[in-house]
Structures are given as structure tokens and as C-alpha cells.
């Protein structure tokens, strides 16, 4: 009888200073199955994959390929064993064609000259076989994200990889593209490829996977057959408790206009074109306005313009009737603008500061925290931090004096949210507030955002997650290539329609 | 919640101290090996001489006197290390401490010798000169995005030759050295306040030494206890977060460089206003003091109080090197050994990681042992 497992990671333990990232984890990937690896951020998924690729060597445990113990010292070893991976952030050369990217590193050569003809035939055959439609001669920078991903998949197939790892592959895709990807994965599995699908999106796992292994806090929780399980059970395994999926909220009661944006234009850092092109919108008290769109369509720059991190090229911003177009960041903040930033490590926290110092990052200059001689009131800061930690359930090793870097992503985010909400803002700008968080933390953060709305604040939510957009928003503005191409009512629209707007296939008035 | 007992070895300050001591030890051993290679006959004696420094004198009065001399030169080194450290905490690398130090020499000596000012005015002049020079680098970085390392290195040379030109007007006719303070303007010499008497009447031991230590404490207080320090350290750790929360990054950057420059140039005044040395107006290299400040700052674990110890240590072995038998070894031997020690400072982090890894494993073992003991107890 044929050996059933393509690759096995048995009793893997990997320690880092201070933590056990993988504690006796076993993962067995059957031949021809789609095996999901589920776990919240910091559960040890990435570490486990790095062990498989030879980037880390585990302290304990063995890796077997087809039943034979193998030693993987670096990614080349993994490649030689037929293990390939599509990273969350693609590793493509932008100014190369699709074909060049696929053959890169394993170029067919004769006497030092490239033999692209052969390669092209092989690529076309593969793309035909698995339904991976690409244009081999298009430059990567000109093609859609979906096609870039297909290019990455073809890269693995071109190298005759048998074990394919997909790391959070749907994060950057539109609903239509996600559907397509699911079909591709099923085709690949049907052709005998073994697929490891890393995700925290339960719906996708339920749809496509055969089995699912769950990690929690570096520990192996178990492996279940998807057909014998439910979404609820999976989330319980991942988080360790029951989770509510539905966001409960009353209909919005919008009040006066808090934020008014007219003709905002923001330059782009990466190209000559403007990233935000003459955008106008309003946000009123007591409503959640959601900016939806695929990553990189100007949402980031829109928020930078609003918060003052980038200057406007043109346009006007009014906050509660006052013109803040040229106001400093500090002035906007003290006037009642709170900002939960997209990148919590880059902007949101000083990672080497303690939790208490991070808690007062927006208020340390207020008289309650600093005396007239410029000395910080340490006691007041600690008390304030302790209050927020209790109120918002921010968990950490040593309470207020924990170094922020050592906290989990979810708790770091909770700390930022506590800080920004406790400022009692009139306008809360939340950018991807639940990115990379587990369902438990997401549930909590969603409730906080709805509570802010119900307290009469204006909330501007920028999100790439369609489920989040549909669940939270009272009004959806879709951004595509720097413009707002549609305003939708979440109650009257569908995910599919939203997807069409996001992909630029549909726009209002045209 | 039960408070967990943490090992003393987990304390950051203790770890830094241990790591620095280890660097020193390994540095001395490697230095000893190098001395053995150069000339095996005198190696043991030479390394002992370097470590002993003033202790080579048998009389306690002479010992005290030369301890005093080491301290006199420790003060400027400490100031330079504080200068480097202060900028470093705000995310800037002030390699211009050397040039700011030179500016301090120029300003203080010119005020003393050309204008006959009292010492406190000369000291202030030095501080202002260094602050201005530092601010130039800060301005260039804030408004023209010029890397501070580049502008500092160039300003080092600019200030060296400007100071040479300036001080040539107050030099002795027959030599390239500036006039002595004691003959020209005794009022510019810093008061001793009886400190000299403590060190066997070493006239160069003045208030400069306690003043430098006081500044170290003040720097520590500013960095750790004040709003300014909070902002500067935040900028140093994560300038994006500093911008995000509305700190004025440009102003802070210029202010940091100005303060950093003032510290280095004040150090120069603390040495030259004792009359211990005269400036050589034909000097064609930036004095090493500013660069040694970088070493002292890192050896001191980037802590102002650690800097006091590390500055003293570096000065101690530098002075000790002067007593090494010059027929066997070249005069630079002490520089060589301190360079080794500083080079080994790169291992401080390695040492900390190794130590923490060891502690983690130990704690885990202990926990496991406790668990099995408990389980055993439950089974009964």
C-alpha cells in the first residue's frame, strides 16, 4: 500500500528567547488533500512553516517526506523535496514578464542561451491543465493581483512541486477572485497535489479544505475532518471559547455632520499619479461610514491626508465646522480626531516603550500627566494605564510595565483602541482595526466600534475585509484607483455587487 | 495574582553591567595574547602596568596625584560619551562629538586668552559654540534630509581648521601651543574648591569633575523623567509613531543635536579650563576624545550612569598605557587594548541573548519539575 502522507512534521518544538513558539506540534499532510492550518496571530503558524522551509531548525521533532526522515537546512532543500509556497506578499519581479518570473532561477539554457520556447510550452500546458489563466508576456506590474497570484502558483508547478503551501492567499483578492482560487485549489488537489492552506478565515476553510489542523498559542490543539465539523467548533478550537459571529447593532441614527471632505487630492509616494483624486464625502455623528476597496487603491493615502501624516495637494477638510486642512497632527488630535492606524507597529506603538508609556502616547502632554516643570507624573500615568488595561481587558505579562513588543498582536491592538477611544473623540478613524487578529479579538473590537457609534460619534472605518464591511457599516463608500466609485447601502447590496465596484467593473453614474 | 519572583540576572541593568565586565575581561585577555605575540618577555608586566595605571607608584601621595590626573581627563570623555548617548537615544548618531569638542576648545580658550573672560563665561561660550555646531547638523537633517553622519564628519574638519586659525592668534610665539591660562588669565581656570588638595595638591583637579558627574545625572533625569525625554526617546525608537502622535519631529531633531553638541563642547571646556593641556594650533587630526566618547557610551550600556564608569575605565587604561615600557611596545598599545574591548562590545547583545536563553531553559526545567511533582502528588 502506498504511504498515505506526503509530508509529516512530527513533535516539532521550537523555542525563542522567552517563548515556546511551537510546542510539540504534529502536522500530517495527506497526499492529494487540502489541509487547512488554522490559528490566530502568534499561534505559531509562521514559525512552523519556517521550520518546514529550513529557515529555523527545531530543537525537537522530525520532518518526514513520504515516510522518510529528511533534514531541511535551507529553502533550497525544501525546494528539492518538492515543497513550494505562495507567500502572502508575492515575490515577483515587477518589471519582468509573467514567463520570466516563472522560470526565474530554473531557466532552461543551452550553451548559456535562454531557451524560452520550451519554457513557454510547459507554462501554457500547465496553465491549461489547471485552469490558471495568465498572459505569459504581460509585465507583472501591469496585471491584476489575481493574475500575479496565479503566476506564483505556476512558479510552483513549473518546478514540479508536489506540496503546495498557500499563506493567507485570499487576503488581497476580490470575492470573485477568491471563488476562482478555491476552484483552482480543488483542481490541483484532484490532480494529486497536496495543499497546505494557511488561513484564519473559517468560511474559506469550510468551503475548500478536507481536514484542518488547529494551533493555539504555540500548541497543537487537534486535527478535524471538515465534513464532520462546524464553523463554531473550529473557532472554539482556535480561540478556546465560544465566539459570536453576528455583530448586534441597532439601525443608525445619524446626526449632524462631523467630518466633511471636499475635493481631497493626495500625491502618491510610489508613482507620479495622485493616490487620492478629488475625493469628497461626509461622516455624520452616530454612523459608521466604511471605505471599502482592494488594498492599494488610495485608502492609506486618504487616511494620511485626513490625519495630517501627508499634506493635501488640493481640497478641504472640515471637522465640526472648523477648517483643519492645514492643521498639525497634534491639533487634529486634540480637536477630537482619533486614529487607529493601519500599521500598529509602524505608527500605532513605540514597541520598545512600556505599555503604560504607549497608553499615554496621545495625551502625555496634558497637565494631568506632566507638571509645569516638564516632569512626567509617573504615578498618574500608571494609574491611567491600569484603568485602561482593566476596562479594555488588555492582557500582558507584567501589566503597565510590560514592554509593548512582547505583547501579542491582539492585545497590542486592544491597547491602541483603548487609547484612541478613551480620548473621547468626535471622529474615530479606524483603519483595518482587526487585521491579523483572531475571531475573539475581532468580536471585541467590533463591539467597541459599534458602541462608539451608538455614543454619537462619527466612525470612519477603512477595511479590506468584506465581511467586516458588511457587518459594521451603515454606509459603504467604495474606492477604486483613488476615487470613490460608489456609495452603497449595506442592507440593499450584496458581496458580489460590492466586489464588482471594488474591481472597477462597475461605477456609479457610468 | 501571584507575583512571580524574577531572577536578579533578568534585570536589564545587571545584565548590561555583567556584559560590559565580560567584554573588558575578554579584551584584556586578547590584549595580553597580542602583547605576547609582539614581545613575550614583557607581556605580563605590560598588561599589569596598564591595569594598574597610577598604582604603579609606590607612594600613596603619588598614587592619589595621578588618580587625580586620570580623573581630570575622564571628565571630558564622560561629556563626549553623554553627547553621543543623548543623540543615540533620539535615534541620531552624533559622530560629530569630536568636532563639537574642538569648537568647545576654540570658544573657551579664545574667550579666556583673547578677551580675558572669567571661567564661567568661557564655559558658557563653549556650550553655545557646540550647541550651534550641533544645531547645524540638526537643521541640515530636518530641512534638507542630509544624513547627520555625513554632515558631522565634514563639520569635524571644518571646525578643526577654523579653531586652528582662531587660536593661532593667541598662541605662544615660539611654539604651536596656545598661551597658558596660568600666565595669561588665571581667572579663567576653574576653581578647585579644595578638591585639588584631596589629590595630593593636584592643581588640575577642579569642579570640572563633579560637574561632569552632575551632568550625567541630569542627562539621565531628562531622558527618563521628563516630557522632553519621553518625546526624544519615542522619536529614537520609532519616528513614525512619534509623528503619528503629533510630536514635532523636526524641532526635536534640531534640539537633540544642539544639546548633544553642547555636551561635547562643554566637555572640552572642562578639560582646557583646568590648564591641564594647551591646544596645538598645527594639529591636523581631530582629537580622539569625541570618538572615544562613542566607545565609552556603548561600553556603558547606553546609560548615562554607566557612562561614568565606562569613561573612567577607558581613561584609566589609556593613562596606564603611558607607563608601559616603550622600549618593548609602541606608545599606542593602550589604545589598541581599549579598541579591542570596544570591539568586543559588539558581543554585549550576544551575551544578553545567551544569558536569557539559559535562564528560560532553567525556568522551564524548574516548571516542569514542579508540574511532575504536583502530578505525582495528585496521583497519591
PDB file of C-alpha atoms in Angstrom, chain A residues 15 17-18 309 329-330 339 341 345-347 349-350 353 357 361-362 364 374-376 419-420, chain B residues 221 224-227 229-231 233-234 237-238 240-241 243-247 353 360 364 368:
ATOM      1  CA  UNK A  15      11.881  27.904  21.227  1.00  0.00           C
ATOM      2  CA  UNK A  17      14.066  33.600  23.945  1.00  0.00           C
ATOM      3  CA  UNK A  18      11.129  33.945  26.287  1.00  0.00           C
ATOM      4  CA  UNK A 309       0.509  62.483   8.124  1.00  0.00           C
ATOM      5  CA  UNK A 329      -1.394  66.350  13.641  1.00  0.00           C
ATOM      6  CA  UNK A 330      -1.452  67.314  17.307  1.00  0.00           C
ATOM      7  CA  UNK A 339      -6.831  57.413  14.600  1.00  0.00           C
ATOM      8  CA  UNK A 341      -3.624  53.288  12.325  1.00  0.00           C
ATOM      9  CA  UNK A 345       3.889  48.512  14.640  1.00  0.00           C
ATOM     10  CA  UNK A 346       4.901  51.373  12.400  1.00  0.00           C
ATOM     11  CA  UNK A 347       2.586  54.094  13.643  1.00  0.00           C
ATOM     12  CA  UNK A 349       3.037  51.912  19.107  1.00  0.00           C
ATOM     13  CA  UNK A 350       6.538  52.612  20.277  1.00  0.00           C
ATOM     14  CA  UNK A 353       8.194  51.540  25.327  1.00  0.00           C
ATOM     15  CA  UNK A 357       4.009  54.818  28.097  1.00  0.00           C
ATOM     16  CA  UNK A 361       1.138  58.475  23.642  1.00  0.00           C
ATOM     17  CA  UNK A 362      -1.648  60.850  22.598  1.00  0.00           C
ATOM     18  CA  UNK A 364       1.344  62.658  27.739  1.00  0.00           C
ATOM     19  CA  UNK A 374       8.229  69.216  32.329  1.00  0.00           C
ATOM     20  CA  UNK A 375       8.481  66.179  34.587  1.00  0.00           C
ATOM     21  CA  UNK A 376       6.169  63.267  33.823  1.00  0.00           C
ATOM     22  CA  UNK A 419      -6.032  54.716  23.983  1.00  0.00           C
ATOM     23  CA  UNK A 420      -7.868  56.135  20.974  1.00  0.00           C
TER      24      UNK A 420
ATOM     25  CA  UNK B 221      16.833  62.565  34.621  1.00  0.00           C
ATOM     26  CA  UNK B 224      13.927  59.110  31.884  1.00  0.00           C
ATOM     27  CA  UNK B 225      11.751  61.512  33.823  1.00  0.00           C
ATOM     28  CA  UNK B 226      10.709  64.404  31.644  1.00  0.00           C
ATOM     29  CA  UNK B 227       8.318  65.033  28.815  1.00  0.00           C
ATOM     30  CA  UNK B 229      12.996  62.747  27.253  1.00  0.00           C
ATOM     31  CA  UNK B 230       9.776  60.854  26.586  1.00  0.00           C
ATOM     32  CA  UNK B 231       9.451  62.570  23.223  1.00  0.00           C
ATOM     33  CA  UNK B 233      13.228  58.518  23.133  1.00  0.00           C
ATOM     34  CA  UNK B 234       9.950  57.902  21.320  1.00  0.00           C
ATOM     35  CA  UNK B 237      12.628  54.202  18.968  1.00  0.00           C
ATOM     36  CA  UNK B 238      10.004  54.827  16.298  1.00  0.00           C
ATOM     37  CA  UNK B 240       6.774  57.145  12.612  1.00  0.00           C
ATOM     38  CA  UNK B 241       4.885  56.681  15.854  1.00  0.00           C
ATOM     39  CA  UNK B 243       4.950  61.700  14.007  1.00  0.00           C
ATOM     40  CA  UNK B 244       1.644  59.873  14.270  1.00  0.00           C
ATOM     41  CA  UNK B 245       1.003  61.181  17.759  1.00  0.00           C
ATOM     42  CA  UNK B 246       1.890  64.718  16.741  1.00  0.00           C
ATOM     43  CA  UNK B 247       5.344  65.201  18.197  1.00  0.00           C
ATOM     44  CA  UNK B 353      20.601  36.677  24.375  1.00  0.00           C
ATOM     45  CA  UNK B 360      14.493  30.478  30.020  1.00  0.00           C
ATOM     46  CA  UNK B 364      11.202  25.820  32.085  1.00  0.00           C
ATOM     47  CA  UNK B 368       8.386  21.022  34.521  1.00  0.00           C
TER      48      UNK B 368
END
